[in-house]
CSV table of N, CA and C in Angstrom, one decimal:
chain,number,residue,atom,x,y,z
Q,1458,MET,N,39.8,-15.2,-3.1
Q,1458,MET,CA,39.1,-16.7,-4.0
Q,1458,MET,C,38.2,-16.1,-3.8
Q,1459,THR,N,37.5,-16.0,-5.0
Q,1459,THR,CA,36.0,-16.1,-5.2
Q,1459,THR,C,35.0,-17.5,-5.0
Q,1460,ALA,N,33.9,-17.0,-4.8
Q,1460,ALA,CA,33.0,-18.2,-4.6
Q,1460,ALA,C,32.5,-19.2,-6.2
Q,1461,ASP,N,32.6,-20.4,-5.8
Q,1461,ASP,CA,32.0,-20.6,-7.3
Q,1461,ASP,C,30.2,-20.3,-7.6
Q,1462,PRO,N,30.3,-19.4,-8.7
Q,1462,PRO,CA,28.8,-19.1,-9.2
Q,1462,PRO,C,27.4,-19.9,-8.6
Q,1463,ALA,N,28.1,-21.1,-9.0
Q,1463,ALA,CA,26.6,-22.2,-8.7
Q,1463,ALA,C,26.2,-22.2,-7.3
Q,1464,ASN,N,27.3,-22.1,-6.0
Q,1464,ASN,CA,27.4,-22.2,-5.3
Q,1464,ASN,C,27.1,-21.1,-4.0
Q,1465,ARG,N,27.5,-19.6,-5.0
Q,1465,ARG,CA,26.7,-18.4,-4.5
Q,1465,ARG,C,24.8,-18.6,-4.9
Q,1466,ILE,N,25.3,-19.5,-6.2
Q,1466,ILE,CA,23.6,-19.3,-6.1
Q,1466,ILE,C,22.0,-20.4,-5.4
Q,1467,VAL,N,23.2,-21.2,-5.4
Q,1467,VAL,CA,22.7,-22.2,-3.8
Q,1467,VAL,C,22.1,-21.3,-2.9
Q,1468,GLU,N,23.6,-20.6,-2.1
Q,1468,GLU,CA,23.0,-20.0,-1.0
Q,1468,GLU,C,22.1,-18.8,-1.0
Q,1469,ALA,N,21.8,-18.3,-2.1
Q,1469,ALA,CA,21.4,-17.8,-2.5
Q,1469,ALA,C,19.6,-18.0,-2.5
Q,1470,LEU,N,19.3,-19.0,-3.0
Q,1470,LEU,CA,18.1,-19.4,-2.9
Q,1470,LEU,C,18.0,-20.4,-1.6
Q,1471,ARG,N,18.8,-20.9,-0.8
Q,1471,ARG,CA,18.7,-21.3,0.8
Q,1471,ARG,C,18.0,-20.3,1.5
Q,1472,THR,N,19.0,-18.6,1.1
Q,1472,THR,CA,18.8,-18.2,2.3
Q,1472,THR,C,17.1,-17.4,1.4
Q,1473,SER,N,16.6,-17.2,0.3
Q,1473,SER,CA,15.6,-17.0,0.0
Q,1473,SER,C,13.9,-17.8,0.5
Q,1474,LEU,N,14.6,-18.9,0.3
Q,1474,LEU,CA,13.6,-19.8,1.0
Q,1474,LEU,C,13.2,-19.8,2.8
Q,1475,LYS,N,14.4,-19.4,3.6
Q,1475,LYS,CA,14.0,-19.3,4.9
Q,1475,LYS,C,13.2,-17.9,4.7
Q,1476,GLU,N,13.9,-17.0,3.9
Q,1476,GLU,CA,13.1,-15.6,5.0
Q,1476,GLU,C,11.1,-16.2,4.3
Q,1477,VAL,N,11.0,-16.8,2.8
Q,1477,VAL,CA,9.6,-17.2,2.8
Q,1477,VAL,C,9.0,-18.1,3.8
Q,1478,GLU,N,9.7,-18.7,4.7
Q,1478,GLU,CA,8.7,-19.7,5.4
Q,1478,GLU,C,9.0,-18.4,6.5
Q,1479,ARG,N,10.1,-17.6,7.1
Q,1479,ARG,CA,10.3,-16.9,8.6
Q,1479,ARG,C,8.7,-15.8,7.8
Q,1480,LEU,N,8.8,-15.8,6.4
Q,1480,LEU,CA,7.2,-14.8,6.2
Q,1480,LEU,C,6.4,-15.3,6.2
Q,1481,ARG,N,6.1,-16.5,5.7
Q,1481,ARG,CA,4.4,-17.3,5.9
Q,1481,ARG,C,4.4,-17.6,7.5
Q,1482,SER,N,5.5,-18.2,8.2
Q,1482,SER,CA,5.4,-17.6,9.7
Q,1482,SER,C,4.3,-16.6,10.1
Q,1483,GLN,N,5.0,-15.5,10.3
Q,1483,GLN,CA,4.6,-14.5,10.4
Q,1483,GLN,C,3.2,-14.0,10.2
Q,1484,ASN,N,2.8,-14.4,8.8
Q,1484,ASN,CA,1.6,-14.0,8.2
Q,1484,ASN,C,0.3,-15.2,9.3
Q,1485,ARG,N,0.9,-16.5,8.8
Q,1485,ARG,CA,0.4,-17.1,10.3
Q,1485,ARG,C,-0.1,-16.5,11.5
Q,1486,GLU,N,0.9,-16.2,12.4
Q,1486,GLU,CA,1.0,-14.8,13.3
Q,1486,GLU,C,0.2,-14.0,13.7
Q,1487,ILE,N,-0.1,-13.0,12.3
Q,1487,ILE,CA,-1.4,-12.2,12.3
Q,1487,ILE,C,-2.5,-12.6,11.7
Q,1488,LEU,N,-2.8,-13.8,10.7
Q,1488,LEU,CA,-4.3,-13.7,10.9
Q,1488,LEU,C,-4.4,-14.5,11.6
Q,1489,ALA,N,-3.7,-15.6,12.4
Q,1489,ALA,CA,-4.7,-15.7,14.1
Q,1489,ALA,C,-4.9,-14.9,15.0
Q,1490,ALA,N,-4.1,-14.0,15.3
Q,1490,ALA,CA,-4.0,-12.7,16.3
Q,1490,ALA,C,-5.7,-12.0,14.9
Q,1491,SER,N,-5.6,-11.7,13.9
Q,1491,SER,CA,-6.5,-11.1,13.8
Q,1491,SER,C,-8.3,-11.8,13.9
Q,1492,SER,N,-8.0,-12.9,13.9
Q,1492,SER,CA,-9.3,-13.4,13.9
Q,1492,SER,C,-10.2,-14.2,15.1
Q,1493,GLU,N,-9.1,-13.4,16.4
Q,1493,GLU,CA,-9.2,-13.4,17.7
Q,1493,GLU,C,-10.9,-12.7,18.1
Q,1494,PRO,N,-11.5,-13.2,18.8
Q,1494,PRO,CA,-12.9,-12.4,19.2
Q,1494,PRO,C,-12.6,-11.0,20.1
Q,1495,ILE,N,-13.1,-9.9,20.6
Q,1495,ILE,CA,-13.3,-8.9,20.8
Q,1495,ILE,C,-14.4,-9.2,22.1
Q,1496,ALA,N,-14.3,-8.9,23.3
Q,1496,ALA,CA,-15.0,-9.0,24.6
Q,1496,ALA,C,-15.0,-7.7,24.8
Q,1497,ILE,N,-16.2,-7.2,24.4
Q,1497,ILE,CA,-16.6,-6.1,25.8
Q,1497,ILE,C,-16.9,-6.2,26.7
Q,1498,VAL,N,-16.4,-5.4,28.3
Q,1498,VAL,CA,-16.8,-6.2,28.8
Q,1498,VAL,C,-18.1,-5.3,29.7
Q,1499,GLY,N,-17.9,-4.1,29.6
Q,1499,GLY,CA,-18.4,-3.7,30.0
Q,1499,GLY,C,-18.5,-1.8,29.4
Q,1500,MET,N,-19.8,-0.9,29.2
Q,1500,MET,CA,-19.9,0.2,28.6
Q,1500,MET,C,-20.9,1.1,29.9
Q,1501,SER,N,-20.1,1.9,29.9
Q,1501,SER,CA,-21.0,3.0,30.2
Q,1501,SER,C,-20.5,4.5,30.0
Q,1502,CYS,N,-21.2,5.5,29.8
Q,1502,CYS,CA,-21.1,6.7,29.5
Q,1502,CYS,C,-22.3,7.2,29.1
Q,1503,ARG,N,-22.2,9.3,28.4
Q,1503,ARG,CA,-23.1,9.5,28.6
Q,1503,ARG,C,-23.4,10.0,27.0
Q,1504,LEU,N,-24.4,9.1,25.8
Q,1504,LEU,CA,-24.9,9.1,24.3
Q,1504,LEU,C,-25.0,10.3,23.8
Q,1505,PRO,N,-24.4,10.6,23.1
Q,1505,PRO,CA,-24.5,11.5,22.1
Q,1505,PRO,C,-25.8,12.2,21.5
Q,1506,GLY,N,-26.2,13.2,21.0
Q,1506,GLY,CA,-27.4,13.3,20.2
Q,1506,GLY,C,-28.4,12.8,21.1
Q,1507,ASP,N,-29.1,12.1,19.5
Q,1507,ASP,CA,-30.8,11.1,20.2
Q,1507,ASP,C,-29.8,9.9,20.3
Q,1508,VAL,N,-28.8,9.3,20.9
Q,1508,VAL,CA,-28.3,7.7,21.0
Q,1508,VAL,C,-29.3,7.2,23.0
Q,1509,ALA,N,-29.9,6.2,22.2
Q,1509,ALA,CA,-30.4,5.9,23.6
Q,1509,ALA,C,-30.4,5.0,24.5
Q,1510,ASN,N,-29.0,4.0,23.4
Q,1510,ASN,CA,-29.0,2.8,23.8
Q,1510,ASN,C,-27.7,2.5,22.9
Q,1511,PRO,N,-26.6,1.9,23.4
Q,1511,PRO,CA,-25.2,0.7,22.9
Q,1511,PRO,C,-25.9,0.3,22.0
Q,1512,ASP,N,-26.9,-0.2,20.8
Q,1512,ASP,CA,-27.0,-0.5,19.8
Q,1512,ASP,C,-27.0,0.5,18.5
Q,1513,ASP,N,-27.6,2.4,19.7
Q,1513,ASP,CA,-27.4,2.7,18.5
Q,1513,ASP,C,-26.5,3.6,18.3
Q,1514,PHE,N,-26.0,3.6,19.2
Q,1514,PHE,CA,-24.2,4.5,19.8
Q,1514,PHE,C,-23.4,3.4,18.5
Q,1515,TRP,N,-23.5,2.5,18.5
Q,1515,TRP,CA,-22.6,1.5,17.6
Q,1515,TRP,C,-23.5,2.1,16.5
Q,1516,HIS,N,-24.6,2.1,16.1
Q,1516,HIS,CA,-24.7,2.5,14.5
Q,1516,HIS,C,-24.2,4.0,14.3
Q,1517,LEU,N,-24.1,4.7,15.2
Q,1517,LEU,CA,-24.0,6.2,15.3
Q,1517,LEU,C,-22.2,6.3,14.4
Q,1518,VAL,N,-21.9,5.5,15.1
Q,1518,VAL,CA,-20.3,5.6,15.0
Q,1518,VAL,C,-19.8,4.5,13.4
Q,1519,SER,N,-20.8,3.5,13.6
Q,1519,SER,CA,-20.2,2.5,12.0
Q,1519,SER,C,-20.4,3.2,10.4
Q,1520,THR,N,-21.4,4.5,11.2
Q,1520,THR,CA,-22.0,5.2,9.6
Q,1520,THR,C,-21.0,6.6,9.9
Q,1521,GLY,N,-20.2,6.9,10.5
Q,1521,GLY,CA,-19.2,7.9,11.2
Q,1521,GLY,C,-19.8,9.6,11.3
Q,1522,THR,N,-21.3,9.4,11.4
Q,1522,THR,CA,-22.4,11.0,12.1
Q,1522,THR,C,-21.4,11.0,13.3
Q,1523,ASP,N,-21.6,12.5,12.6
Q,1523,ASP,CA,-20.8,13.2,13.8
Q,1523,ASP,C,-22.1,14.1,14.7
Q,1524,ALA,N,-21.7,13.1,15.7
Q,1524,ALA,CA,-22.5,14.3,16.5
Q,1524,ALA,C,-22.6,14.8,18.1
Q,1525,THR,N,-21.7,15.8,17.1
Q,1525,THR,CA,-21.4,17.2,18.1
Q,1525,THR,C,-22.2,17.9,18.3
Q,1526,THR,N,-22.3,17.9,19.8
Q,1526,THR,CA,-23.5,19.3,19.9
Q,1526,THR,C,-22.7,20.6,20.5
Q,1527,GLY,N,-23.1,21.6,21.1
Q,1527,GLY,CA,-23.5,23.1,21.6
Q,1527,GLY,C,-22.9,22.8,22.9
Q,1528,PHE,N,-22.5,23.4,23.5
Q,1528,PHE,CA,-22.7,23.4,25.3
Q,1528,PHE,C,-24.0,23.2,26.2
Q,1529,PRO,N,-24.6,22.5,26.4
Q,1529,PRO,CA,-26.4,22.6,27.0
Q,1529,PRO,C,-26.1,23.8,28.0
Q,1530,ALA,N,-27.1,24.9,27.8
Q,1530,ALA,CA,-27.6,26.0,28.8
Q,1530,ALA,C,-28.3,25.5,29.6
Q,1531,ASN,N,-28.6,24.4,30.0
Q,1531,ASN,CA,-29.8,24.5,31.2
Q,1531,ASN,C,-29.7,23.1,31.9
Q,1532,ARG,N,-27.8,23.3,32.4
Q,1532,ARG,CA,-27.2,23.1,33.5
Q,1532,ARG,C,-27.0,23.8,34.5
Q,1533,GLY,N,-27.5,24.8,34.4
Q,1533,GLY,CA,-27.4,25.2,35.3
Q,1533,GLY,C,-25.5,26.4,35.7
Q,1534,TRP,N,-25.2,25.5,34.5
Q,1534,TRP,CA,-23.8,26.1,35.5
Q,1534,TRP,C,-23.2,27.3,34.6
Q,1535,GLU,N,-22.4,27.8,34.8
Q,1535,GLU,CA,-22.1,28.8,35.1
Q,1535,GLU,C,-20.6,28.7,33.3
Q,1536,GLU,N,-20.3,29.3,33.2
Q,1536,GLU,CA,-19.2,29.5,31.6
Q,1536,GLU,C,-17.9,28.9,32.2
Q,1537,PHE,N,-17.5,29.6,32.9
Q,1537,PHE,CA,-15.9,28.4,33.6
Q,1537,PHE,C,-15.9,28.4,35.3
Q,1538,GLY,N,-17.3,27.9,35.6
Q,1538,GLY,CA,-17.2,27.4,36.6
Q,1538,GLY,C,-17.6,28.6,37.9
Q,1539,PRO,N,-18.2,28.7,39.3
Q,1539,PRO,CA,-18.4,29.6,40.0
Q,1539,PRO,C,-16.6,29.4,41.2
Q,1540,SER,N,-15.8,29.1,40.6
Q,1540,SER,CA,-15.1,28.8,42.0
Q,1540,SER,C,-13.7,29.7,41.1
Q,1541,LEU,N,-13.7,30.0,39.7
Q,1541,LEU,CA,-12.8,30.5,39.3
Q,1541,LEU,C,-13.0,32.2,39.7
Q,1542,PRO,N,-11.6,32.5,40.0
Q,1542,PRO,CA,-12.0,33.8,40.5
Q,1542,PRO,C,-11.7,34.8,39.1
Q,1543,ARG,N,-12.3,35.8,39.1
Q,1543,ARG,CA,-12.4,37.2,38.0
Q,1543,ARG,C,-11.1,37.1,37.3
Q,1544,HIS,N,-9.8,37.2,37.7
Q,1544,HIS,CA,-8.2,37.5,36.7
Q,1544,HIS,C,-8.6,36.2,36.0
Q,1545,ALA,N,-9.1,34.5,36.1
Q,1545,ALA,CA,-8.9,33.3,35.8
Q,1545,ALA,C,-9.4,33.5,34.2
Q,1546,ARG,N,-10.9,33.7,34.4
Q,1546,ARG,CA,-11.9,34.3,33.0
Q,1546,ARG,C,-11.3,34.8,32.2
Q,1547,THR,N,-11.8,34.0,30.7
Q,1547,THR,CA,-11.1,34.9,29.8
Q,1547,THR,C,-11.5,36.6,29.5
Q,1548,PRO,N,-10.2,37.5,29.4
Q,1548,PRO,CA,-10.7,38.4,29.1
Q,1548,PRO,C,-11.7,39.0,28.0
Q,1549,GLU,N,-12.8,39.7,28.9
Q,1549,GLU,CA,-13.2,40.5,27.4
Q,1549,GLU,C,-12.8,41.6,26.8
Q,1550,VAL,N,-13.1,40.8,25.0
Q,1550,VAL,CA,-12.8,42.1,24.3
Q,1550,VAL,C,-13.6,43.2,24.0
Q,1551,THR,N,-13.2,44.1,23.6
Q,1551,THR,CA,-13.7,45.4,23.4
Q,1551,THR,C,-13.4,45.7,21.8
C-alpha cells in the first residue's frame, strides 16, 4: 500500500519545520553561550621578553608576537642539573 503523494509532502514539510525550529533553538543557545563574559580570576606567571605587566602580555598575545628567547645563561644552572649522573647526560658527539 503506497502513501498518498500529498500526505508524503505534508509529512516532509512538517518534518522540515520541526528541524528548522530545532536548529533555531540550538542557534539561540549557542549565541547566548558565546556572549557570556569571561572572568580572569587571577594571573601569575613569568612573562617573556620585555613584557613587564599583564597589559603588555595581552598586547603580545593579541599581536601574535613570538617572544621565545634562548635559555638564560646568567642563572648559575648547569646545563642538565647538578644531580644527574654523568651517564644520564647527553653523550658527546665526536
